[in-house]
Amino acid sequence: PEAADLRVLAKHLYESYLKNFPLTKAKARAILSGKTSDNAPFVIHDMKSLAEGEQFINCRQLPRQEQRRTSMGLIQSELQSELELRFFRSCQSRSAEAVSEVTEFAKSIPGFVNLDLNDQVTLLKYGMIEVLIIMMSPLMNKDGTLISYGQIFMTREFIKSLRKPFGEIMEPKFEFSVKFNMLELDDSDMALFLAVIILSGDRPGLLNVKPIEVLQENVLHSMELHLKMNHPDSLQLFAKVLQKMTDLRQLVAHHVQVMQLMKETEIDMCLHPLLQEIMKDLY
Amino acid sequence: LKEKHKILHRLLQNSTSPVDL
């Protein structure tokens, strides 16, 4: 393909990314480094701050007067357990919302909606967790992660301290993200990488692989060119980005295992129907 | 496959519906 066409594709995917995803990497990094004019995020680092911040989880705008609320008293252990479950449910509803954002992004990839509808479902089902992990990375640093559109920062130690298996879900994602963030991709690079992941022709059960591979090949060319122009000093960046796809598959396998464990041990837990569809029979 | 993934299918066919979320 002509270089000009590949640049148009990169621009188109970047625009779609900006349109569909509410928190960009640029904004997340500004919040994490304190270089934003907005208020600093509310920090959740223990059960008390979780109880205080709980009602604002998944709010796009944190009410100003509520940010400095204090003294909720000690949380009893049974209440703690409920609090963990409620927090997990709100994570699920944000994840379901993110699934719909990713679906809209996928539909904007040129040629995607012309694929067999069953194959569109398969690509999204198998690519979704990988895409969500990549999208989570810019929100993370070694100490924690932004949630609720960047309104809240939750510490890694606190997440780790949640009762099993809740405490185990995020740790491998933190390990991956810290390494992935070292590649220093920006939002325009991320848009291309997400499209490459979605257009994986080796997902189980695909009916018509060839047109998917053709689409992916085109996005790969576009990403290779874009990375060279956007990061002229970063050697082998294209290859390094592609290598991350292997790590992603392992992360998904771990995620599925933990979710399975939850299903068995947490009788009170009810998985969001959209997430159930994605998780069911996944590997 | 479409039958087992009704919400995903619906999201693919229509624009985002808050009802599903």
Coordinates of C-alpha atoms in Angstrom, one line a residue:
Chain A
P1 CA 0.0 0.0 0.0
E2 CA 1.0 3.6 -0.6
A3 CA 2.6 5.3 2.4
A4 CA 0.0 8.0 2.1
D5 CA -2.9 5.5 2.5
L6 CA -1.1 4.0 5.5
R7 CA -0.9 7.4 7.1
V8 CA -4.6 8.1 6.5
L9 CA -5.4 4.7 8.2
A10 CA -3.3 5.6 11.2
K11 CA -5.0 9.0 11.5
H12 CA -8.4 7.5 11.1
L13 CA -7.8 4.9 13.9
Y14 CA -6.3 7.6 16.2
E15 CA -9.4 9.8 15.7
S16 CA -11.7 6.9 16.4
Y17 CA -9.7 6.0 19.5
L18 CA -10.1 9.6 20.8
K19 CA -13.8 9.5 20.0
N20 CA -14.5 6.2 21.7
F21 CA -12.3 6.1 24.7
P22 CA -12.9 8.6 27.5
L23 CA -9.5 8.6 29.2
T24 CA -6.5 8.9 26.9
K25 CA -3.0 8.0 27.8
A26 CA -1.9 11.6 27.6
K27 CA -4.5 12.6 30.1
A28 CA -3.8 9.7 32.4
R29 CA -0.1 10.4 32.4
A30 CA -0.7 14.0 33.2
I31 CA -2.9 13.0 36.2
L32 CA -0.4 10.5 37.4
S33 CA 2.5 12.9 37.2
G34 CA 0.5 15.7 38.8
K35 CA 0.8 17.9 35.7
T36 CA -2.8 18.7 35.4
S37 CA -4.8 21.7 36.4
D38 CA -7.7 19.4 37.6
N39 CA -7.8 18.2 41.2
A40 CA -5.6 15.4 42.2
P41 CA -7.3 12.0 42.2
F42 CA -8.9 10.7 45.4
V43 CA -6.6 8.0 46.7
I44 CA -8.0 4.6 47.8
H45 CA -5.3 2.8 49.9
D46 CA -7.3 1.0 52.6
M47 CA -10.8 -0.2 53.5
K48 CA -11.6 3.2 55.1
S49 CA -10.7 5.2 52.0
L50 CA -12.6 2.6 49.9
A51 CA -15.7 3.1 52.0
E52 CA -15.3 6.8 51.6
G53 CA -14.6 6.8 47.9
E54 CA -17.0 3.9 47.0
Q55 CA -19.9 6.1 46.0
F56 CA -17.8 8.0 43.5
I57 CA -16.4 4.9 41.7
N58 CA -17.4 5.1 38.1
C59 CA -18.4 8.8 38.4
R60 CA -17.0 10.9 35.6
Q61 CA -16.9 13.9 37.9
L62 CA -16.0 13.7 41.5
P63 CA -18.2 16.0 43.6
R64 CA -15.7 18.6 45.1
Q65 CA -17.2 19.0 48.5
E66 CA -17.3 15.2 49.0
Q67 CA -13.6 14.7 48.4
R68 CA -12.5 15.6 51.8
R69 CA -14.9 13.5 53.8
T70 CA -13.3 11.8 56.7
S71 CA -13.9 9.5 59.6
M72 CA -16.3 6.7 58.6
G73 CA -15.3 4.7 61.7
L74 CA -13.8 1.2 61.6
I75 CA -15.2 -1.2 59.1
Q76 CA -16.3 -4.5 60.5
S77 CA -15.0 -7.6 58.7
E78 CA -18.4 -8.7 57.4
L79 CA -19.0 -5.2 56.0
Q80 CA -15.5 -5.4 54.5
S81 CA -16.5 -8.5 52.6
E82 CA -19.6 -6.8 51.2
L83 CA -17.6 -3.7 50.4
E84 CA -15.1 -5.9 48.4
L85 CA -18.0 -7.5 46.5
R86 CA -19.6 -4.1 45.7
F87 CA -16.3 -2.8 44.5
F88 CA -15.9 -5.8 42.3
R89 CA -19.4 -5.2 40.9
S90 CA -18.6 -1.6 40.0
C91 CA -15.4 -2.8 38.3
Q92 CA -17.5 -5.1 36.3
S93 CA -20.0 -2.5 35.2
R94 CA -17.1 -0.2 34.1
S95 CA -15.6 -3.2 32.2
A96 CA -18.9 -3.8 30.4
E97 CA -19.0 -0.1 29.4
A98 CA -15.4 -0.5 28.2
V99 CA -16.4 -3.6 26.1
S100 CA -19.0 -1.4 24.4
E101 CA -16.4 1.3 23.7
V102 CA -14.0 -1.3 22.3
T103 CA -16.8 -2.6 20.1
E104 CA -17.5 0.8 18.7
F105 CA -13.7 1.2 18.0
A106 CA -13.6 -2.2 16.3
K107 CA -16.5 -1.2 14.1
S108 CA -14.6 1.9 12.9
I109 CA -11.6 -0.3 11.7
P110 CA -12.0 -0.1 7.9
G111 CA -13.4 -3.4 6.6
F112 CA -14.3 -4.8 10.1
V113 CA -18.1 -4.5 9.7
N114 CA -17.9 -6.3 6.3
L115 CA -16.4 -9.4 7.9
D116 CA -18.7 -12.4 8.6
L117 CA -20.8 -11.4 11.6
N118 CA -19.9 -14.6 13.5
D119 CA -16.2 -13.7 12.9
Q120 CA -16.8 -10.2 14.2
V121 CA -18.2 -11.8 17.4
T122 CA -15.2 -14.2 17.7
L123 CA -12.6 -11.5 17.2
L124 CA -14.2 -9.3 19.9
K125 CA -14.7 -12.3 22.3
Y126 CA -11.1 -13.4 22.1
G127 CA -9.5 -10.0 21.7
M128 CA -11.5 -8.2 24.3
I129 CA -9.5 -9.0 27.5
E130 CA -6.2 -8.4 25.6
V131 CA -7.4 -5.0 24.4
L132 CA -8.7 -4.1 27.9
I133 CA -5.3 -5.0 29.4
I134 CA -3.5 -2.8 26.9
M135 CA -5.9 0.1 27.6
M136 CA -5.4 -0.3 31.3
S137 CA -1.6 0.0 31.1
P138 CA -1.4 3.8 30.7
L139 CA -3.6 4.2 33.8
M140 CA -1.0 2.2 35.8
N141 CA 2.3 2.9 37.4
K142 CA 4.3 0.6 39.7
D143 CA 2.4 2.0 42.7
G144 CA -1.2 1.8 41.6
T145 CA -3.8 2.5 39.0
L146 CA -6.3 5.2 38.0
I147 CA -9.9 4.2 38.0
S148 CA -13.2 6.0 37.4
Y149 CA -12.1 8.0 34.4
G150 CA -9.0 9.2 36.3
Q151 CA -10.9 10.5 39.3
I152 CA -9.6 7.9 41.7
F153 CA -6.1 6.4 42.2
M154 CA -6.1 2.9 43.9
T155 CA -2.9 1.6 45.2
R156 CA -1.4 -1.6 44.1
E157 CA -0.7 -2.7 47.7
F158 CA -4.4 -2.2 48.6
I159 CA -5.6 -4.3 45.6
K160 CA -3.1 -7.0 46.5
S161 CA -4.5 -7.0 50.1
L162 CA -8.0 -7.8 49.1
R163 CA -9.1 -11.3 50.0
K164 CA -8.3 -14.1 47.6
P165 CA -8.9 -14.3 44.7
F166 CA -9.8 -10.6 44.3
G167 CA -6.3 -9.6 45.4
E168 CA -4.8 -11.8 42.6
I169 CA -6.5 -10.4 39.6
M170 CA -4.5 -7.3 39.0
E171 CA -0.9 -8.1 40.0
P172 CA 0.1 -9.7 36.7
K173 CA -1.4 -6.7 34.9
F174 CA 0.7 -4.4 36.9
E175 CA 3.8 -6.4 36.1
F176 CA 3.0 -6.3 32.4
S177 CA 2.0 -2.6 32.4
V178 CA 5.2 -1.4 34.0
K179 CA 7.2 -3.1 31.3
F180 CA 4.8 -2.2 28.5
N181 CA 4.8 1.5 29.6
M182 CA 8.6 1.5 29.1
L183 CA 8.0 1.3 25.3
E184 CA 6.5 4.8 25.7
L185 CA 3.8 4.4 23.1
D186 CA 1.5 7.4 22.7
D187 CA -2.3 7.4 22.0
S188 CA -1.8 7.3 18.2
D189 CA 0.5 4.2 18.5
M190 CA -2.0 2.6 20.9
A191 CA -4.8 3.0 18.5
L192 CA -3.0 1.0 15.8
F193 CA -1.8 -1.7 18.3
L194 CA -5.4 -2.2 19.5
A195 CA -6.6 -2.7 15.9
V196 CA -3.8 -5.2 15.3
I197 CA -4.8 -7.2 18.3
I198 CA -8.5 -7.2 17.3
L199 CA -7.7 -8.4 13.8
S200 CA -5.9 -11.6 14.9
G201 CA -6.6 -14.3 12.4
D202 CA -5.7 -17.1 14.7
R203 CA -8.7 -16.9 17.1
P204 CA -10.4 -20.2 17.7
G205 CA -13.5 -20.9 15.5
L206 CA -13.0 -18.2 12.9
L207 CA -14.9 -19.1 9.7
N208 CA -13.1 -16.9 7.1
V209 CA -9.5 -16.1 8.1
K210 CA -8.2 -14.7 4.9
P211 CA -10.0 -11.3 4.9
I212 CA -9.1 -10.8 8.5
E213 CA -5.4 -11.4 7.7
V214 CA -5.6 -8.9 4.8
L215 CA -7.0 -6.2 7.1
Q216 CA -4.5 -7.0 9.8
E217 CA -1.6 -6.9 7.3
N218 CA -2.7 -3.4 6.3
V219 CA -2.9 -2.1 9.9
L220 CA 0.5 -3.8 10.6
H221 CA 2.1 -1.9 7.7
S222 CA 0.5 1.3 8.9
M223 CA 1.8 0.7 12.5
E224 CA 5.3 -0.1 11.3
L225 CA 5.5 3.2 9.3
H226 CA 3.8 5.2 12.0
L227 CA 6.2 3.9 14.8
K228 CA 9.2 4.7 12.6
M229 CA 8.0 8.3 12.0
N230 CA 6.7 8.8 15.6
H231 CA 9.7 7.2 17.4
P232 CA 12.7 7.6 15.0
D233 CA 15.2 6.9 17.9
S234 CA 13.5 3.8 19.3
L235 CA 15.2 0.8 17.7
Q236 CA 13.1 -2.2 16.8
L237 CA 10.1 -0.7 18.4
F238 CA 7.7 -2.4 16.0
A239 CA 9.1 -5.8 16.9
K240 CA 9.1 -5.1 20.6
V241 CA 5.4 -4.0 20.4
L242 CA 4.5 -7.2 18.5
Q243 CA 6.3 -9.3 21.1
K244 CA 3.9 -8.0 23.7
M245 CA 1.1 -10.0 22.1
T246 CA 2.6 -13.2 23.4
D247 CA 2.5 -11.9 27.0
L248 CA -1.1 -10.8 26.5
R249 CA -2.2 -14.4 25.8
Q250 CA -0.6 -15.6 29.0
L251 CA -2.3 -12.8 31.0
V252 CA -5.7 -13.7 29.6
A253 CA -5.1 -17.4 30.5
H254 CA -4.4 -16.2 34.1
H255 CA -7.4 -13.9 34.1
V256 CA -9.7 -16.7 33.0
Q257 CA -8.3 -19.0 35.8
V258 CA -8.9 -16.4 38.5
M259 CA -12.4 -15.7 37.2
Q260 CA -13.2 -19.4 37.2
L261 CA -12.0 -19.6 40.8
M262 CA -14.2 -16.7 41.8
K263 CA -17.2 -18.4 40.2
E264 CA -16.5 -21.5 42.4
T265 CA -15.7 -19.7 45.7
E266 CA -17.8 -16.5 45.6
I267 CA -21.4 -17.7 45.7
D268 CA -22.7 -14.1 46.1
M269 CA -20.9 -12.9 43.0
C270 CA -22.9 -12.5 39.9
L271 CA -21.0 -11.7 36.7
H272 CA -22.3 -9.0 34.4
P273 CA -24.2 -10.7 31.5
L274 CA -22.0 -9.1 28.8
L275 CA -18.8 -10.2 30.6
Q276 CA -20.4 -13.6 31.0
E277 CA -20.8 -13.9 27.2
I278 CA -17.1 -13.0 26.7
M279 CA -15.8 -15.3 29.5
K280 CA -17.9 -18.3 28.6
D281 CA -15.9 -21.1 26.9
L282 CA -12.9 -18.7 26.5
Y283 CA -10.0 -21.1 26.2
Chain B
L1 CA -22.1 -18.2 18.0
K2 CA -24.4 -15.2 17.6
E3 CA -27.0 -16.9 19.7
K4 CA -24.6 -17.3 22.6
H5 CA -23.4 -13.7 22.4
K6 CA -26.6 -11.8 22.1
I7 CA -25.4 -8.6 23.8
L8 CA -22.2 -8.5 21.9
H9 CA -24.1 -9.2 18.7
R10 CA -26.5 -6.4 19.5
L11 CA -23.6 -4.0 20.2
L12 CA -22.1 -4.9 16.8
Q13 CA -25.3 -4.4 15.0
N14 CA -26.5 -1.2 16.7
S15 CA -24.8 1.7 18.3
T16 CA -24.1 1.5 22.1
S17 CA -27.3 1.0 24.1
P18 CA -27.2 1.9 27.8
V19 CA -29.8 -0.8 28.4
D20 CA -27.2 -3.4 27.9
L21 CA -24.9 -1.9 30.3

